[in-house]
C-alpha atoms as one frame of an Amber mdcrd trajectory, in Angstrom:
protein
  46.119  50.637  23.794  49.688  51.735  23.683  52.679  50.335  25.588  56.059
  51.718  26.740  58.941  49.291  26.864  60.523  50.845  29.939  59.234  52.559
  33.034  60.599  55.987  33.895  59.464  58.708  36.199  60.036  61.885  34.353
  59.444  65.289  35.750  59.757  68.261  33.465  60.505  71.567  35.207  61.587
  74.462  33.049  64.478  73.047  30.932  66.199  70.793  33.474  65.796  67.027
  34.181  65.597  65.653  37.691  65.981  61.887  38.393  63.375  60.262  40.590
  63.774  57.431  42.982  61.099  54.784  42.212  59.206  53.253  45.092  58.364
  49.554  45.524  57.360  47.856  42.246  53.674  47.145  42.241  52.130  44.094
  40.592  48.766  43.791  38.851  45.709  43.001  40.946  43.262  40.465  39.487
  39.724  40.155  40.756  37.997  37.079  39.247  34.561  38.266  40.178  32.595
  35.986  37.805  33.908  32.539  36.946  31.821  30.022  34.908  31.176  26.618
  36.474  32.625  24.871  33.456  35.893  26.021  31.982  36.498  24.376  28.638
  39.882  26.039  28.265  42.216  28.510  30.019  44.265  31.203  28.312  47.954
  30.401  28.000  50.971  32.066  26.458  50.790  32.182  22.648  46.992  31.948
  22.516  44.856  34.270  20.502  42.123  35.905  22.526  39.032  37.931  21.811
  37.492  39.896  24.618  35.354  42.865  25.463  36.562  45.401  28.013  35.837
  48.644  29.747  38.932  50.645  30.675  38.699  53.147  33.572  40.881  55.101
  35.861  40.824  54.267  39.539  38.238  56.996  40.107  35.865  55.197  37.729
  36.255  57.557  34.792  36.151  55.568  31.538  38.917  56.155  29.060  38.159
  53.368  26.568  35.604  50.623  25.829  35.347  47.931  23.180  31.589  47.826
  23.852  31.266  51.400  22.617  32.970  50.466  19.353  30.911  47.305  19.021
  34.019  45.306  18.194  35.809  43.037  20.631  39.554  43.309  21.064  41.553
  40.586  19.291  45.203  39.812  19.919  47.827  37.281  20.901  48.927  36.706
  24.494  52.551  37.072  25.575  53.891  38.578  22.363  53.876  42.235  23.367
  50.723  43.043  21.391  48.944  44.512  24.449  50.080  46.246  27.622  52.029
  44.011  29.917  49.528  44.150  32.773  46.661  42.894  30.643  48.946  40.368
  28.959  49.736  38.972  32.372  46.322  39.438  33.926  44.468  37.498  31.255
  46.532  34.341  31.743  44.453  31.386  32.955  41.182  33.133  32.127  38.172
  31.010  31.023  35.562  31.688  28.363  32.765  33.869  29.814  34.890  34.698
  32.829  34.851  38.311  33.997  37.935  39.821  35.575  38.804  43.178  37.006
  42.506  43.727  36.315  44.128  46.665  38.044  47.339  47.554  36.207  50.000
  49.805  37.775  51.630  52.443  35.523  54.846  50.560  34.888  52.775  47.663
  33.420  50.546  50.054  31.503  51.618  53.294  29.751  54.266  54.325  32.280
  55.517  57.855  32.671  54.590  58.892  29.144  50.924  57.986  29.238  48.963
  57.711  25.995  47.516  60.377  23.775  43.915  60.770  22.834  42.611  58.690
  19.907  39.266  58.433  18.134  38.073  55.797  20.561  39.873  56.565  23.808
  40.648  59.409  26.150  44.090  60.707  27.072  45.878  58.578  29.644  48.075
  60.767  31.832  51.558  59.650  32.786  51.956  57.334  35.775  48.307  56.334
  35.747  46.967  53.143  37.247  44.408  51.599  34.915  41.494  49.287  35.621
  40.303  46.877  32.955  36.994  45.048  33.284  37.348  42.074  30.878  34.900
  39.516  29.514  36.672  36.720  27.658  34.757  35.722  24.529  37.138  33.441
  22.693  40.509  31.754  22.865  42.382  29.594  20.372  45.849  28.653  19.260
  47.324  28.151  15.823  48.166  24.599  16.815  44.502  23.843  17.502  42.563
  21.263  15.519  38.857  20.520  15.479  37.875  19.196  18.890  35.246  16.477
  18.588  33.154  15.026  21.374  30.844  12.103  20.584  27.660  12.559  22.589
  25.662   9.590  21.311  26.321   6.790  18.816  23.653   4.408  17.469  24.117
   0.720  18.243  24.103  -0.380  14.615  26.213   1.684  12.263  26.722   0.009
   8.906  27.996   3.132   7.182  29.678   6.410   8.155  30.370   9.681   6.368
  33.113   9.713   3.749  34.291  12.437   1.435  31.941  13.007  -1.543  28.980
  11.788   0.527  25.844  13.893   0.734  24.562  14.470   4.266  21.564  16.020
   5.960  22.024  17.132   9.537  20.457  19.249  12.226  22.641  21.604  14.218
  22.830  24.298  16.822  25.675  26.722  16.182  27.019  29.042  18.854  30.069
  31.054  19.733  32.217  29.955  22.651  30.467  32.412  24.928  27.171  30.648
  24.197  25.763  33.212  21.753  23.696  31.297  19.188  24.387  32.335  15.621
  22.286  29.765  13.759  20.115  26.678  14.209  18.538  24.325  11.688  15.944
  23.446  14.310  14.667  27.028  14.284  14.089  26.721  10.529  12.635  23.214
  10.909  14.872  22.204   8.018  18.077  20.199   7.902  21.355  21.472   6.514
  21.951  19.539   3.296  25.392  19.413   1.734  28.159  17.453   0.071  31.135
  16.628   2.272  34.684  17.336   1.110  33.688  19.626  -1.751  34.203  22.938
   0.031  30.517  23.597   0.620  31.143  23.930   4.366  33.860  25.467   6.491
  36.766  23.046   6.572  36.514  22.338  10.298  32.887  21.248   9.965  33.720
  19.002   7.041  36.471  17.397   9.131  34.129  16.869  12.065  31.414  15.219
   9.961  33.730  12.522   8.632  33.082   9.160  10.231  29.667  10.077  11.641
  26.785   7.577  11.574  23.145   8.398  10.975  21.620   9.113  14.368  24.973
  10.036  15.895  25.304  13.249  17.902  28.615  15.091  18.078  29.871  18.376
  19.442  32.590  20.221  17.510  34.790  23.114  18.599  36.229  24.696  15.465
  39.000  27.316  15.674  38.526  30.457  13.537  41.153  29.557  10.939  39.134
  26.390  10.198  35.884  28.356  10.270  35.195  31.894   8.988  38.594  33.318
   9.937  39.393  36.969  10.259  36.409  38.097   8.178  33.692  36.333  10.136
  30.316  35.900   8.510  27.752  38.658   8.211  26.520  40.150  11.446  26.184
  36.856  13.310  29.735  35.518  13.351  32.393  38.082  14.288  35.961  37.940
  12.986  38.317  35.470  14.664  35.418  33.498  16.219  35.721  29.940  17.438
  32.531  28.049  16.603  30.717  25.410  18.600  28.432  23.022  16.684  26.111
  20.411  18.128  25.364  18.072  15.214  22.740  15.344  14.756  23.299  13.393
  11.534  19.914  12.673   9.975  20.734  11.257   6.563  23.619  10.012   4.476
  24.080   8.818   0.930  26.440   9.026  -1.996  25.312  10.303  -5.392  26.667
   7.045  -6.862  24.555   4.847  -4.578  22.109   2.279  -5.931  19.245   0.821
  -3.944  20.078  -1.791  -1.317  17.785  -4.731  -0.692  17.814  -6.757   2.492
  15.652  -9.882   2.275  14.207 -10.469   5.724  11.762 -13.334   5.171  11.014
 -15.600   2.216   8.163 -18.146   2.241   9.102 -21.827   2.004   7.262 -22.253
  -1.262   7.877 -19.663  -3.954   6.667 -20.910  -7.311   7.064 -17.573  -9.037
   8.883 -14.269  -8.597   7.639 -10.884  -9.728   8.790  -9.468 -13.063   8.310
  -6.248 -15.012   4.668  -5.810 -15.966   3.260  -7.613 -12.935   0.652  -5.936
 -10.773   1.556  -6.119  -7.088  -0.220  -5.481  -3.787   1.967  -4.872  -0.745
   1.961  -3.351   2.699   4.802  -1.052   3.748   6.277   1.103   6.459   8.215
   4.045   5.042  10.882   5.652   7.228  13.916   7.869   6.936  17.360   6.553
   7.836  16.922   7.802  11.394  13.855   5.594  11.823  11.242   8.363  11.706
   8.111   7.135   9.878   6.775   9.297   7.056   4.058   6.930   5.775   2.560
   3.487   6.327  -0.079   1.481   4.499  -0.977  -0.387   7.701  -2.452   2.764
   9.211  -4.826   3.026   6.254  -5.575  -0.704   6.430  -5.112  -0.819   2.674
  -2.323  -2.213   0.530  -0.458  -0.148  -2.022  -1.239  -1.500  -5.480   0.817
  -0.822  -8.594   2.444  -2.200 -11.710   6.144  -3.085 -11.492   8.805  -1.619
 -13.722   6.511   0.665 -15.701   7.198   3.950 -13.922   4.092   4.071 -11.763
   6.224   4.395  -8.611   9.641   5.921  -7.829  12.369   4.171  -9.784  14.044
   2.736  -6.683  10.828   1.012  -5.654  10.272  -0.155  -9.237  13.621  -1.949
  -8.977  13.187  -3.154  -5.409   9.856  -4.883  -6.050  11.203  -7.051  -8.852
  12.065 -10.634  -8.010   9.886 -10.857  -4.893   7.826 -13.866  -3.816   4.276
 -13.724  -2.523   4.572 -13.384   1.255   8.140 -12.102   1.138   9.346  -9.373
   3.475  12.238  -7.181   2.466  13.860  -3.879   3.381  14.552  -1.537   0.477
  16.816   1.485   1.016  16.490   4.056  -1.755  18.858   7.023  -2.273  17.147
  10.321  -3.130  18.132  10.341  -6.807  16.083   7.136  -7.154  13.302   8.458
  -4.929  11.995  12.043  -4.739  15.270  13.836  -5.433  16.359  17.192  -4.116
  12.814  18.583  -4.099  11.235  15.878  -1.931   7.480  15.286  -1.944   4.907
  17.404  -0.159   5.345  18.230   3.485   6.308  14.730   4.581   9.406  13.934
   2.521  12.152  16.604   2.491  14.534  17.111  -0.382  17.525  14.764  -0.732
  16.042  12.223   1.703  17.089   8.582   1.723  13.963   6.431   2.100  13.677
   3.047   3.772  10.725   0.797   2.966   9.899  -2.327   4.953   7.546  -4.176
   2.605   5.367  -7.266   2.893   4.210  -8.660  -0.443   0.559  -9.738  -0.261
   0.177 -10.901  -3.848   0.993 -10.123  -7.453  -0.287 -11.193 -10.837   0.072
 -10.443 -14.495  -2.853  -9.270 -16.618  -2.141 -12.267 -18.881  -2.395 -14.800
 -16.032  -4.866 -17.668 -16.226  -6.323 -19.725 -13.410  -3.683 -21.950 -11.818
  -5.082 -25.317 -10.721  -3.351 -27.885  -8.544  -5.102 -31.223  -7.973  -4.483
 -32.202  -4.364  -6.608 -35.396  -4.398  -8.302 -37.404  -7.116 -10.347 -40.587
  -6.507  -9.300 -43.806  -8.267 -12.576 -44.159 -10.147 -13.884 -41.159 -12.056
 -16.707 -41.977 -14.470 -17.735 -38.446 -15.261 -16.423 -34.945 -14.707 -18.073
 -31.588 -14.281 -18.671 -29.491 -17.375 -20.596 -26.495 -18.632 -24.260 -26.388
 -17.549 -23.803 -29.120 -14.920 -25.172 -28.523 -11.478 -22.449 -29.226  -8.958
 -22.445 -29.238  -5.201 -19.091 -28.342  -3.722 -17.233 -27.250  -0.602 -14.791
 -24.395  -0.631 -12.476 -22.151   1.354 -11.567 -18.785  -0.165  -8.611 -16.781
   1.122  -6.109 -14.162   0.078  -2.603 -15.300  -0.748  -1.400 -14.130   2.664
  -3.732 -16.681   4.261  -6.499 -14.296   5.346  -9.755 -16.282   5.032 -12.541
 -14.457   3.198 -15.306 -17.055   2.755 -15.908 -20.714   3.540 -18.813 -23.070
   2.837 -18.392 -24.302   6.409 -20.280 -21.183   7.485 -23.442 -22.515   5.827
 -25.709 -25.440   6.674 -25.241 -27.056   3.272 -22.487 -27.051   0.652 -22.644
 -24.581  -2.223 -24.600 -25.449  -5.366 -24.076 -23.829  -8.759 -24.697 -24.318
 -12.475 -21.372 -24.161 -14.279 -21.294 -21.402 -16.873 -24.482 -19.751 -15.640
 -22.611 -16.616 -14.564 -23.435 -17.228 -10.916 -19.812 -17.325  -9.725 -16.658
 -15.471 -10.795 -15.155 -16.614 -14.087 -12.047 -18.023 -12.461 -14.063 -20.243
 -10.146 -16.201 -21.435 -13.074 -12.979 -22.507 -14.795 -11.504 -24.115 -11.696
 -14.617 -26.238 -11.052 -14.719 -27.627 -14.595 -13.376 -31.124 -15.279 -13.575
 -32.315 -11.673 -14.658 -35.723 -10.432 -16.919 -36.286  -7.473 -14.626 -36.411
  -4.436 -11.800 -34.592  -6.182 -10.029 -31.780  -4.337  -8.223 -28.868  -5.919
  -6.431 -25.649  -5.077  -7.046 -22.840  -7.551  -5.286 -19.459  -7.780  -7.566
 -16.919  -9.443  -6.129 -13.596 -10.721  -8.299 -10.508 -10.123  -9.345 -10.067
 -13.768 -10.993 -13.491 -13.440 -12.127 -12.717  -9.894 -13.545  -9.509  -8.445
 -11.411  -7.093 -10.463  -9.750  -3.886  -9.423 -12.715  -2.766  -7.311 -13.107
  -5.945  -5.268 -16.380  -6.908  -3.651 -17.438  -6.888  -0.012 -14.521  -8.223
   1.997 -12.487  -8.893  -1.144  -9.956  -6.065  -1.673  -9.529  -4.534  -5.087
  -7.095  -6.324  -7.439  -6.794  -9.266  -5.024  -5.552 -12.664  -6.136  -7.770
 -15.348  -4.564  -6.926 -18.844  -3.423  -9.689 -21.468  -3.444  -9.643 -24.901
  -1.838 -12.341 -26.901  -3.647 -14.003 -30.303  -3.258 -16.811 -31.665  -5.482
 -19.603 -33.391  -3.510 -21.960 -34.250  -6.373 -22.547 -33.595 -10.061 -25.935
 -33.337 -11.709 -25.431 -33.313 -15.445 -26.926 -30.379 -17.217 -28.311 -29.585
 -20.637 -26.873 -27.254 -23.294 -27.611 -23.554 -23.179 -31.159 -22.891 -24.456
 -32.321 -26.478 -23.882 -34.826 -27.682 -21.292 -34.483 -31.400 -22.067 -31.981
 -33.588 -23.876 -32.185 -37.166 -25.071 -29.584 -39.502 -23.678 -30.553 -42.196
 -26.231 -31.958 -41.829 -29.679 -35.307 -40.137 -29.619 -38.300 -42.238 -30.833
 -38.538 -42.408 -34.617 -42.157 -41.323 -34.457 -42.039 -38.907 -31.561 -45.564
 -37.546 -31.922 -47.095 -41.022 -31.898 -45.063 -41.811 -28.756 -46.368 -38.660
 -27.089 -49.962 -39.241 -28.226 -50.556 -42.060 -25.758 -54.369 -42.226 -26.360
 -53.918 -41.871 -30.120 -56.397 -38.976 -30.464 -54.036 -36.976 -32.718 -53.400
 -34.378 -30.058 -51.229 -34.185 -26.969 -52.409 -32.436 -23.854 -50.146 -31.167
 -21.048 -50.860 -34.212 -18.856 -49.852 -36.636 -21.624 -46.804 -34.590 -22.426
 -45.771 -34.449 -18.763 -46.254 -38.197 -18.188 -44.191 -39.009 -21.261 -41.241
 -36.729 -20.323 -41.209 -38.002 -16.756 -41.146 -41.575 -18.026 -38.113 -40.828
 -20.237 -36.267 -39.280 -17.305 -37.179 -42.150 -14.985 -35.957 -44.746 -17.528
 -32.721 -42.832 -18.148 -33.435 -42.052 -21.771 -33.618 -38.275 -21.254 -32.608
 -35.477 -18.877 -34.396 -32.329 -17.791 -32.648 -29.059 -17.117 -31.393 -29.502
 -13.539 -31.731 -27.279 -10.496 -35.260 -26.186 -11.433 -38.766 -27.380 -10.642
 -39.448 -30.273 -13.098 -43.106 -29.313 -13.441 -42.118 -25.788 -14.405 -39.527
 -27.043 -16.898 -42.000 -29.466 -18.492 -44.638 -26.731 -18.584 -42.224 -24.460
 -20.469 -41.406 -27.293 -22.863 -45.116 -27.779 -23.567 -45.635 -24.055 -24.194
 -42.736 -24.071 -26.655 -44.455 -26.810 -28.683 -48.002 -25.468 -28.328 -47.333
 -22.871 -30.950 -50.905 -21.610 -31.263 -51.362 -21.642 -27.459 -54.572 -23.628
 -27.632 -53.570 -26.010 -24.847 -52.788 -28.948 -27.152 -49.944 -30.034 -29.417
 -50.608 -31.398 -32.894 -48.254 -33.270 -35.164 -47.710 -30.138 -37.252 -46.671
 -28.128 -34.227 -44.173 -30.613 -32.769 -40.549 -29.980 -33.615 -37.392 -30.962
 -31.772 -35.140 -28.060 -30.806 -32.375 -29.626 -32.848 -34.601 -29.443 -35.886
 -35.523 -25.837 -35.102 -31.889 -24.870 -34.754 -31.067 -26.592 -38.045 -33.834
 -24.764 -39.850 -32.722 -21.424 -38.385 -29.122 -22.028 -39.419 -30.242 -23.009
 -42.915 -32.387 -19.890 -43.209 -29.508 -17.737 -42.059 -27.233 -19.116 -44.757
 -29.939 -18.671 -47.378 -30.223 -15.049 -46.358 -26.513 -14.629 -46.780
């Protein structure tokens, strides 16, 4: 559009000039036929504006249109950059407002009119013009980023600083509401460093001081956004940008893990170290509280070695120095977690991870059974040992207190032969050396318990806690023996067995003799078995030709047999 600085009525007739008497000075006529309910800002003198328009004569004939060119008009208000009538008529206009501005000739192109251009028709002299305007944008060089806090989380322990790395969701629109981009549409956050020039400067300014979970709205003037060039086809030149931001994540590339100890058991006799094997439950969330994984849902602990690279390095660090039963919160920056690539579909790149963990137990593959005597009677004449038959009470639980088994569930206490491979190795060890009436607590590592696979209700790799009490001890006999002498055996054993002195011993004689030795306390049968069966097996061992009788030549004590075998073995060598 062109403008004349003065208004003259000029009539050209032949070669002479004739002065005209102007009539009453007309003013512009403004018809605000569409006004938005909310007006975030009104045009004032000195503002830059961007608007679309159709320009027509009063008869409706169009002489110009920014719509036809596909480029909105951009200019400054009140500086003579557009015709006076529009300059005046646009004052006080709101974004998205539509106005019909009727401009008399003296506030348009006056008596000279305007010649034809590539995009507009000829405007005759003294022509009243009608402009149908839609205001798209308005800003001022004095503008700064306008920030409105929509929502702030209650607890904000850290806010965005320069050099921080942030992940945020956003909706981006122009002032007229036209959306140019949205991270929600891509289902992917915008990830960037702050203060390093990765973003337009106005957005970097607006992000400073934000907390994770905070929502802000920014209005960014063009000179703090994409300026006079705009961006591609979506952001036109000289466009003010409106961002609605939700901060999802925040960390600094120099961050280490942070550990918040939430609960420690009263008794902590040992803390985890590198090389330990640990079982723990966890809830894994992002900084905004959204859960990405939980062991509780699977009803199964996570089991791993500590400090050996089996888990992300931040967790390797965070699990060291824990007590059994401890609860702690471990916050892990992405460079100590899954980095910029993330993991699968659940963990995006550059995500800070928060783990709320509960330590169930841990052990070291070199651990032995830990025994604590909780009660010991004053008088203890004998203690349990290998091959003894013991009767005992027990409670078996995990280290978190979950009860697995108890002898109280049965009518009678448990009975077992120590060393007979009838119970787990750790329990065999824990029951050895006990007095009748003694009570113990034993901690059994999994390699001496049910191993990495577990058994029944016992989880894999579980450390077990036993509460034990010995009820009775029945002394046993060495492995491979059915009977042992408690005193010296008779010098002439065969004569002692041959009660009727007929030079042979039948089963009945043999049985009567052995029973007499047991009754008089001179010998002991293998316990926990039918005595008749044990004695019968003893007889068969001596009846070497299986003729139902034992002769003096056949009879040999097991000690003698073992000695002969050992001697023969050495002779072979």
